[in-house]
Amino acid sequence: MVKEIDAHIRSSLSRSKLVSLVTELNSLTDLCLQCNDSMRSLITTDDDLEGITKWGENLLSIVAACRERVDHHLLQRADDVSSVISSRSSTAAARYSRRKALEIELERLKLEHAQAERQRQVQLTHEQERFKEEQEQLALKRQIDVLDEQERSIYGDDELQPPRTRSFSYADTVQHWLSANGARKKDETSRSNDVLHTTSCAQNRTSVQRPLPTGPAVPTDVSAELAAEVTHP
């Protein structure tokens, strides 16, 4: 029996099989104890009682030896299992730490990717707006070119082309305004002088044709009278 148990232990039985073997040993031990008690209760001779007792004791020693072997193996397996569990716990802790580090790195990469995506969208929007402005400028330039071409086709002859306007400077504009105002003042002055001269001539003619008053002879000064009339019309 002991050899059989040793053979089973050396063959690296599983934990469940060892537990079942221990259960069988316990039941066998109980059976031996019951048999020993039953034999002692029988009325037999001293020789038979001594033999039965010796047989029971041998059986109990065998069971104890088997139990000791099994317990030792179970303890050894328990130590092995504990070391395995400890190793697995350390490995699991290391894996958990590594997993947390990878999760943190993943979150950082996600954040950087989101920021880069936003920057890319902003840059893309700016590029689209710039492209749109360039297209609008090109369209306006094409329209201007078309209008220039139409103008050249209408005014094919150099004599029919309209004069090109040039931009005036501030000095040219002020000088033109002063010249225009000065000419207008001269025209108004000459015109007022002409009006005064015409009026004076008309008054002279009127004063000459005016009949002299009748009455006592009064010396008259025609030039003084004309001057007074011109001064006070």
PDB file of C-alpha atoms in Angstrom:
ATOM      1  CA  MET A   1       0.000   0.000   0.000  1.00  0.00           C
ATOM      2  CA  VAL A   2       2.808   2.395   0.899  1.00  0.00           C
ATOM      3  CA  LYS A   3       4.668   1.533  -2.293  1.00  0.00           C
ATOM      4  CA  GLU A   4       1.538   2.146  -4.315  1.00  0.00           C
ATOM      5  CA  ILE A   5       1.077   5.558  -2.724  1.00  0.00           C
ATOM      6  CA  ASP A   6       4.745   6.395  -3.358  1.00  0.00           C
ATOM      7  CA  ALA A   7       4.326   5.380  -6.987  1.00  0.00           C
ATOM      8  CA  HIS A   8       1.276   7.600  -7.291  1.00  0.00           C
ATOM      9  CA  ILE A   9       3.085  10.527  -5.666  1.00  0.00           C
ATOM     10  CA  ARG A  10       6.134  10.142  -7.908  1.00  0.00           C
ATOM     11  CA  SER A  11       3.913  10.093 -10.970  1.00  0.00           C
ATOM     12  CA  SER A  12       2.881  13.688 -10.073  1.00  0.00           C
ATOM     13  CA  LEU A  13      -0.744  13.143  -9.412  1.00  0.00           C
ATOM     14  CA  SER A  14      -3.065  16.085  -9.692  1.00  0.00           C
ATOM     15  CA  ARG A  15      -4.366  17.804  -6.595  1.00  0.00           C
ATOM     16  CA  SER A  16      -7.850  16.381  -7.032  1.00  0.00           C
ATOM     17  CA  LYS A  17      -6.540  12.826  -7.260  1.00  0.00           C
ATOM     18  CA  LEU A  18      -4.412  13.298  -4.160  1.00  0.00           C
ATOM     19  CA  VAL A  19      -7.400  14.618  -2.263  1.00  0.00           C
ATOM     20  CA  SER A  20      -9.455  11.592  -3.310  1.00  0.00           C
ATOM     21  CA  LEU A  21      -6.604   9.336  -2.212  1.00  0.00           C
ATOM     22  CA  VAL A  22      -6.490  11.003   1.205  1.00  0.00           C
ATOM     23  CA  THR A  23     -10.234  10.510   1.502  1.00  0.00           C
ATOM     24  CA  GLU A  24      -9.831   6.807   0.794  1.00  0.00           C
ATOM     25  CA  LEU A  25      -7.070   6.574   3.403  1.00  0.00           C
ATOM     26  CA  ASN A  26      -9.285   8.247   5.974  1.00  0.00           C
ATOM     27  CA  SER A  27     -12.091   5.816   5.268  1.00  0.00           C
ATOM     28  CA  LEU A  28      -9.618   2.919   5.463  1.00  0.00           C
ATOM     29  CA  THR A  29      -8.319   4.176   8.806  1.00  0.00           C
ATOM     30  CA  ASP A  30     -11.829   4.380  10.185  1.00  0.00           C
ATOM     31  CA  LEU A  31     -12.519   0.871   8.957  1.00  0.00           C
ATOM     32  CA  CYS A  32      -9.378  -0.456  10.652  1.00  0.00           C
ATOM     33  CA  LEU A  33     -10.294   1.179  13.922  1.00  0.00           C
ATOM     34  CA  GLN A  34     -13.769  -0.270  13.757  1.00  0.00           C
ATOM     35  CA  CYS A  35     -12.366  -3.737  13.039  1.00  0.00           C
ATOM     36  CA  ASN A  36      -9.900  -3.482  15.905  1.00  0.00           C
ATOM     37  CA  ASP A  37     -12.613  -2.471  18.331  1.00  0.00           C
ATOM     38  CA  SER A  38     -14.870  -5.261  17.114  1.00  0.00           C
ATOM     39  CA  MET A  39     -12.147  -7.883  17.516  1.00  0.00           C
ATOM     40  CA  ARG A  40     -11.366  -6.750  21.016  1.00  0.00           C
ATOM     41  CA  SER A  41     -14.982  -7.025  21.990  1.00  0.00           C
ATOM     42  CA  LEU A  42     -15.142 -10.666  20.905  1.00  0.00           C
ATOM     43  CA  ILE A  43     -14.558 -13.409  23.413  1.00  0.00           C
ATOM     44  CA  THR A  44     -11.471 -15.104  22.153  1.00  0.00           C
ATOM     45  CA  THR A  45      -8.360 -16.634  23.531  1.00  0.00           C
ATOM     46  CA  ASP A  46      -5.377 -14.607  24.549  1.00  0.00           C
ATOM     47  CA  ASP A  47      -3.379 -15.786  21.555  1.00  0.00           C
ATOM     48  CA  ASP A  48      -6.077 -14.762  19.092  1.00  0.00           C
ATOM     49  CA  LEU A  49      -6.545 -11.420  20.813  1.00  0.00           C
ATOM     50  CA  GLU A  50      -2.847 -10.723  20.694  1.00  0.00           C
ATOM     51  CA  GLY A  51      -2.648 -11.637  17.017  1.00  0.00           C
ATOM     52  CA  ILE A  52      -5.641  -9.526  16.098  1.00  0.00           C
ATOM     53  CA  THR A  53      -4.285  -6.595  18.052  1.00  0.00           C
ATOM     54  CA  LYS A  54      -0.912  -6.910  16.355  1.00  0.00           C
ATOM     55  CA  TRP A  55      -2.596  -7.078  12.956  1.00  0.00           C
ATOM     56  CA  GLY A  56      -4.630  -3.992  13.722  1.00  0.00           C
ATOM     57  CA  GLU A  57      -1.568  -2.130  14.919  1.00  0.00           C
ATOM     58  CA  ASN A  58       0.332  -3.047  11.778  1.00  0.00           C
ATOM     59  CA  LEU A  59      -2.562  -1.878   9.682  1.00  0.00           C
ATOM     60  CA  LEU A  60      -2.717   1.396  11.572  1.00  0.00           C
ATOM     61  CA  SER A  61       1.017   1.929  11.142  1.00  0.00           C
ATOM     62  CA  ILE A  62       0.665   1.336   7.421  1.00  0.00           C
ATOM     63  CA  VAL A  63      -2.170   3.844   7.239  1.00  0.00           C
ATOM     64  CA  ALA A  64      -0.165   6.372   9.273  1.00  0.00           C
ATOM     65  CA  ALA A  65       2.829   5.956   6.978  1.00  0.00           C
ATOM     66  CA  CYS A  66       0.639   6.440   3.947  1.00  0.00           C
ATOM     67  CA  ARG A  67      -0.986   9.471   5.528  1.00  0.00           C
ATOM     68  CA  GLU A  68       2.422  10.968   6.351  1.00  0.00           C
ATOM     69  CA  ARG A  69       3.623  10.516   2.798  1.00  0.00           C
ATOM     70  CA  VAL A  70       0.478  12.058   1.399  1.00  0.00           C
ATOM     71  CA  ASP A  71       0.543  14.972   3.849  1.00  0.00           C
ATOM     72  CA  HIS A  72       4.172  15.692   3.021  1.00  0.00           C
ATOM     73  CA  HIS A  73       3.436  15.642  -0.654  1.00  0.00           C
ATOM     74  CA  LEU A  74       0.397  17.856  -0.153  1.00  0.00           C
ATOM     75  CA  LEU A  75       2.455  20.356   1.827  1.00  0.00           C
ATOM     76  CA  GLN A  76       5.128  20.329  -0.836  1.00  0.00           C
ATOM     77  CA  ARG A  77       2.515  20.829  -3.493  1.00  0.00           C
ATOM     78  CA  ALA A  78       0.997  23.612  -1.403  1.00  0.00           C
ATOM     79  CA  ASP A  79       4.386  25.332  -1.204  1.00  0.00           C
ATOM     80  CA  ASP A  80       4.812  24.914  -4.915  1.00  0.00           C
ATOM     81  CA  VAL A  81       1.337  26.246  -5.497  1.00  0.00           C
ATOM     82  CA  SER A  82       2.025  29.168  -3.180  1.00  0.00           C
ATOM     83  CA  SER A  83       5.232  29.977  -4.999  1.00  0.00           C
ATOM     84  CA  VAL A  84       3.436  29.647  -8.302  1.00  0.00           C
ATOM     85  CA  ILE A  85       0.644  31.893  -7.061  1.00  0.00           C
ATOM     86  CA  SER A  86       3.175  34.397  -5.766  1.00  0.00           C
ATOM     87  CA  SER A  87       5.011  34.333  -9.055  1.00  0.00           C
ATOM     88  CA  ARG A  88       1.782  34.691 -10.930  1.00  0.00           C
ATOM     89  CA  SER A  89       0.744  37.539  -8.640  1.00  0.00           C
ATOM     90  CA  SER A  90       4.031  39.307  -9.303  1.00  0.00           C
ATOM     91  CA  THR A  91       3.610  38.710 -13.005  1.00  0.00           C
ATOM     92  CA  ALA A  92       0.025  39.939 -12.842  1.00  0.00           C
ATOM     93  CA  ALA A  93       1.108  43.046 -10.912  1.00  0.00           C
ATOM     94  CA  ALA A  94       3.832  43.723 -13.463  1.00  0.00           C
ATOM     95  CA  ARG A  95       1.358  43.224 -16.283  1.00  0.00           C
ATOM     96  CA  TYR A  96      -1.136  45.534 -14.563  1.00  0.00           C
ATOM     97  CA  SER A  97       1.519  48.223 -14.142  1.00  0.00           C
ATOM     98  CA  ARG A  98       2.532  47.803 -17.755  1.00  0.00           C
ATOM     99  CA  ARG A  99      -1.105  47.966 -18.815  1.00  0.00           C
ATOM    100  CA  LYS A 100      -1.670  51.193 -16.860  1.00  0.00           C
ATOM    101  CA  ALA A 101       1.449  52.709 -18.409  1.00  0.00           C
ATOM    102  CA  LEU A 102       0.238  51.703 -21.869  1.00  0.00           C
ATOM    103  CA  GLU A 103      -3.202  53.173 -21.152  1.00  0.00           C
ATOM    104  CA  ILE A 104      -1.618  56.476 -20.071  1.00  0.00           C
ATOM    105  CA  GLU A 105       0.538  56.482 -23.192  1.00  0.00           C
ATOM    106  CA  LEU A 106      -2.515  55.708 -25.296  1.00  0.00           C
ATOM    107  CA  GLU A 107      -4.447  58.621 -23.770  1.00  0.00           C
ATOM    108  CA  ARG A 108      -1.508  60.943 -24.432  1.00  0.00           C
ATOM    109  CA  LEU A 109      -1.307  59.792 -28.028  1.00  0.00           C
ATOM    110  CA  LYS A 110      -5.060  60.257 -28.429  1.00  0.00           C
ATOM    111  CA  LEU A 111      -4.799  63.811 -27.061  1.00  0.00           C
ATOM    112  CA  GLU A 112      -1.892  64.648 -29.362  1.00  0.00           C
ATOM    113  CA  HIS A 113      -3.765  63.155 -32.291  1.00  0.00           C
ATOM    114  CA  ALA A 114      -6.862  65.224 -31.468  1.00  0.00           C
ATOM    115  CA  GLN A 115      -4.783  68.413 -31.216  1.00  0.00           C
ATOM    116  CA  ALA A 116      -3.012  67.624 -34.478  1.00  0.00           C
ATOM    117  CA  GLU A 117      -6.358  66.921 -36.126  1.00  0.00           C
ATOM    118  CA  ARG A 118      -7.746  70.278 -34.942  1.00  0.00           C
ATOM    119  CA  GLN A 119      -4.645  72.085 -36.195  1.00  0.00           C
ATOM    120  CA  ARG A 120      -4.928  70.245 -39.498  1.00  0.00           C
ATOM    121  CA  GLN A 121      -8.577  71.255 -39.819  1.00  0.00           C
ATOM    122  CA  VAL A 122      -7.728  74.902 -39.072  1.00  0.00           C
ATOM    123  CA  GLN A 123      -4.873  74.847 -41.577  1.00  0.00           C
ATOM    124  CA  LEU A 124      -7.108  73.172 -44.132  1.00  0.00           C
ATOM    125  CA  THR A 125      -9.763  75.846 -43.585  1.00  0.00           C
ATOM    126  CA  HIS A 126      -7.179  78.602 -44.048  1.00  0.00           C
ATOM    127  CA  GLU A 127      -5.877  76.949 -47.200  1.00  0.00           C
ATOM    128  CA  GLN A 128      -9.402  76.628 -48.556  1.00  0.00           C
ATOM    129  CA  GLU A 129     -10.126  80.290 -47.829  1.00  0.00           C
ATOM    130  CA  ARG A 130      -6.851  81.353 -49.442  1.00  0.00           C
ATOM    131  CA  PHE A 131      -7.568  79.176 -52.467  1.00  0.00           C
ATOM    132  CA  LYS A 132     -11.054  80.694 -52.705  1.00  0.00           C
ATOM    133  CA  GLU A 133      -9.618  84.222 -52.562  1.00  0.00           C
ATOM    134  CA  GLU A 134      -7.066  83.355 -55.228  1.00  0.00           C
ATOM    135  CA  GLN A 135      -9.813  81.934 -57.429  1.00  0.00           C
ATOM    136  CA  GLU A 136     -11.893  85.084 -56.948  1.00  0.00           C
ATOM    137  CA  GLN A 137      -8.890  87.242 -57.840  1.00  0.00           C
ATOM    138  CA  LEU A 138      -8.225  85.130 -60.916  1.00  0.00           C
ATOM    139  CA  ALA A 139     -11.884  85.400 -61.935  1.00  0.00           C
ATOM    140  CA  LEU A 140     -11.790  89.194 -61.552  1.00  0.00           C
ATOM    141  CA  LYS A 141      -8.544  89.347 -63.503  1.00  0.00           C
ATOM    142  CA  ARG A 142     -10.090  87.280 -66.293  1.00  0.00           C
ATOM    143  CA  GLN A 143     -13.082  89.617 -66.392  1.00  0.00           C
ATOM    144  CA  ILE A 144     -10.744  92.621 -66.569  1.00  0.00           C
ATOM    145  CA  ASP A 145      -8.787  90.946 -69.364  1.00  0.00           C
ATOM    146  CA  VAL A 146     -12.028  90.247 -71.225  1.00  0.00           C
ATOM    147  CA  LEU A 147     -13.104  93.879 -70.842  1.00  0.00           C
ATOM    148  CA  ASP A 148      -9.694  95.065 -72.037  1.00  0.00           C
ATOM    149  CA  GLU A 149      -9.927  92.767 -75.023  1.00  0.00           C
ATOM    150  CA  GLN A 150     -13.410  94.042 -75.825  1.00  0.00           C
ATOM    151  CA  GLU A 151     -12.181  97.631 -75.497  1.00  0.00           C
ATOM    152  CA  ARG A 152      -9.272  96.921 -77.823  1.00  0.00           C
ATOM    153  CA  SER A 153     -11.623  95.297 -80.306  1.00  0.00           C
ATOM    154  CA  ILE A 154     -13.986  98.309 -80.181  1.00  0.00           C
ATOM    155  CA  TYR A 155     -11.239 100.920 -80.375  1.00  0.00           C
ATOM    156  CA  GLY A 156      -9.135  99.165 -82.923  1.00  0.00           C
ATOM    157  CA  ASP A 157      -7.850 102.398 -84.404  1.00  0.00           C
ATOM    158  CA  ASP A 158      -5.430 104.469 -82.341  1.00  0.00           C
ATOM    159  CA  GLU A 159      -7.361 107.649 -83.087  1.00  0.00           C
ATOM    160  CA  LEU A 160     -10.590 106.184 -81.695  1.00  0.00           C
ATOM    161  CA  GLN A 161      -9.065 105.048 -78.441  1.00  0.00           C
ATOM    162  CA  PRO A 162     -10.221 107.149 -75.456  1.00  0.00           C
ATOM    163  CA  PRO A 163      -7.563 109.172 -73.673  1.00  0.00           C
ATOM    164  CA  ARG A 164      -5.978 107.435 -70.730  1.00  0.00           C
ATOM    165  CA  THR A 165      -6.712 109.051 -67.428  1.00  0.00           C
ATOM    166  CA  ARG A 166      -3.831 109.668 -65.125  1.00  0.00           C
ATOM    167  CA  SER A 167      -3.831 110.127 -61.379  1.00  0.00           C
ATOM    168  CA  PHE A 168      -3.342 113.753 -60.220  1.00  0.00           C
ATOM    169  CA  SER A 169      -1.121 114.621 -57.340  1.00  0.00           C
ATOM    170  CA  TYR A 170      -2.109 116.932 -54.531  1.00  0.00           C
ATOM    171  CA  ALA A 171      -0.066 119.822 -55.974  1.00  0.00           C
ATOM    172  CA  ASP A 172      -1.704 119.430 -59.402  1.00  0.00           C
ATOM    173  CA  THR A 173      -5.162 119.436 -57.861  1.00  0.00           C
ATOM    174  CA  VAL A 174      -4.516 122.525 -55.708  1.00  0.00           C
ATOM    175  CA  GLN A 175      -2.849 124.363 -58.590  1.00  0.00           C
ATOM    176  CA  HIS A 176      -5.778 123.541 -60.849  1.00  0.00           C
ATOM    177  CA  TRP A 177      -8.241 124.805 -58.215  1.00  0.00           C
ATOM    178  CA  LEU A 178      -6.257 128.018 -57.687  1.00  0.00           C
ATOM    179  CA  SER A 179      -5.973 128.586 -61.418  1.00  0.00           C
ATOM    180  CA  ALA A 180      -9.688 128.054 -61.910  1.00  0.00           C
ATOM    181  CA  ASN A 181     -10.628 130.354 -59.030  1.00  0.00           C
ATOM    182  CA  GLY A 182      -8.178 133.027 -60.150  1.00  0.00           C
ATOM    183  CA  ALA A 183      -9.540 132.993 -63.672  1.00  0.00           C
ATOM    184  CA  ARG A 184     -13.074 133.170 -62.356  1.00  0.00           C
ATOM    185  CA  LYS A 185     -12.168 136.161 -60.146  1.00  0.00           C
ATOM    186  CA  LYS A 186     -10.515 137.922 -63.077  1.00  0.00           C
ATOM    187  CA  ASP A 187     -13.569 137.289 -65.243  1.00  0.00           C
ATOM    188  CA  GLU A 188     -15.880 138.566 -62.514  1.00  0.00           C
ATOM    189  CA  THR A 189     -13.690 141.676 -61.968  1.00  0.00           C
ATOM    190  CA  SER A 190     -13.561 142.477 -65.658  1.00  0.00           C
ATOM    191  CA  ARG A 191     -17.270 141.793 -65.940  1.00  0.00           C
ATOM    192  CA  SER A 192     -18.028 144.136 -63.016  1.00  0.00           C
ATOM    193  CA  ASN A 193     -15.760 146.788 -64.504  1.00  0.00           C
ATOM    194  CA  ASP A 194     -17.576 146.459 -67.818  1.00  0.00           C
ATOM    195  CA  VAL A 195     -20.919 146.806 -66.048  1.00  0.00           C
ATOM    196  CA  LEU A 196     -19.766 149.915 -64.174  1.00  0.00           C
ATOM    197  CA  HIS A 197     -18.318 151.410 -67.334  1.00  0.00           C
ATOM    198  CA  THR A 198     -21.519 150.721 -69.259  1.00  0.00           C
ATOM    199  CA  THR A 199     -23.619 152.185 -66.437  1.00  0.00           C
ATOM    200  CA  SER A 200     -21.497 155.326 -66.224  1.00  0.00           C
ATOM    201  CA  CYS A 201     -21.685 155.818 -69.955  1.00  0.00           C
ATOM    202  CA  ALA A 202     -25.423 155.412 -69.890  1.00  0.00           C
ATOM    203  CA  GLN A 203     -25.728 157.871 -67.058  1.00  0.00           C
ATOM    204  CA  ASN A 204     -23.519 160.343 -68.890  1.00  0.00           C
ATOM    205  CA  ARG A 205     -25.702 160.078 -71.931  1.00  0.00           C
ATOM    206  CA  THR A 206     -28.787 160.550 -69.768  1.00  0.00           C
ATOM    207  CA  SER A 207     -27.341 163.548 -68.012  1.00  0.00           C
ATOM    208  CA  VAL A 208     -26.420 165.160 -71.286  1.00  0.00           C
ATOM    209  CA  GLN A 209     -29.884 164.641 -72.733  1.00  0.00           C
ATOM    210  CA  ARG A 210     -31.629 165.812 -69.539  1.00  0.00           C
ATOM    211  CA  PRO A 211     -33.321 169.282 -70.091  1.00  0.00           C
ATOM    212  CA  LEU A 212     -31.937 172.125 -68.073  1.00  0.00           C
ATOM    213  CA  PRO A 213     -34.219 173.604 -65.456  1.00  0.00           C
ATOM    214  CA  THR A 214     -35.810 176.931 -66.187  1.00  0.00           C
ATOM    215  CA  GLY A 215     -35.325 179.794 -63.816  1.00  0.00           C
ATOM    216  CA  PRO A 216     -32.669 182.193 -62.900  1.00  0.00           C
ATOM    217  CA  ALA A 217     -29.353 181.585 -64.355  1.00  0.00           C
ATOM    218  CA  VAL A 218     -27.357 179.334 -62.064  1.00  0.00           C
ATOM    219  CA  PRO A 219     -23.861 178.413 -62.959  1.00  0.00           C
ATOM    220  CA  THR A 220     -23.670 174.631 -63.333  1.00  0.00           C
ATOM    221  CA  ASP A 221     -20.701 172.398 -63.243  1.00  0.00           C
ATOM    222  CA  VAL A 222     -21.454 169.448 -65.480  1.00  0.00           C
ATOM    223  CA  SER A 223     -18.396 167.454 -64.494  1.00  0.00           C
ATOM    224  CA  ALA A 224     -19.151 167.770 -60.758  1.00  0.00           C
ATOM    225  CA  GLU A 225     -22.732 166.753 -61.347  1.00  0.00           C
ATOM    226  CA  LEU A 226     -21.698 163.708 -63.316  1.00  0.00           C
ATOM    227  CA  ALA A 227     -19.270 162.735 -60.615  1.00  0.00           C
ATOM    228  CA  ALA A 228     -21.977 163.047 -57.992  1.00  0.00           C
ATOM    229  CA  GLU A 229     -24.351 160.958 -60.066  1.00  0.00           C
ATOM    230  CA  VAL A 230     -21.751 158.279 -60.571  1.00  0.00           C
ATOM    231  CA  THR A 231     -20.980 158.261 -56.856  1.00  0.00           C
ATOM    232  CA  HIS A 232     -24.660 158.294 -55.891  1.00  0.00           C
ATOM    233  CA  PRO A 233     -26.655 156.771 -58.690  1.00  0.00           C
TER     234      PRO A 233
END
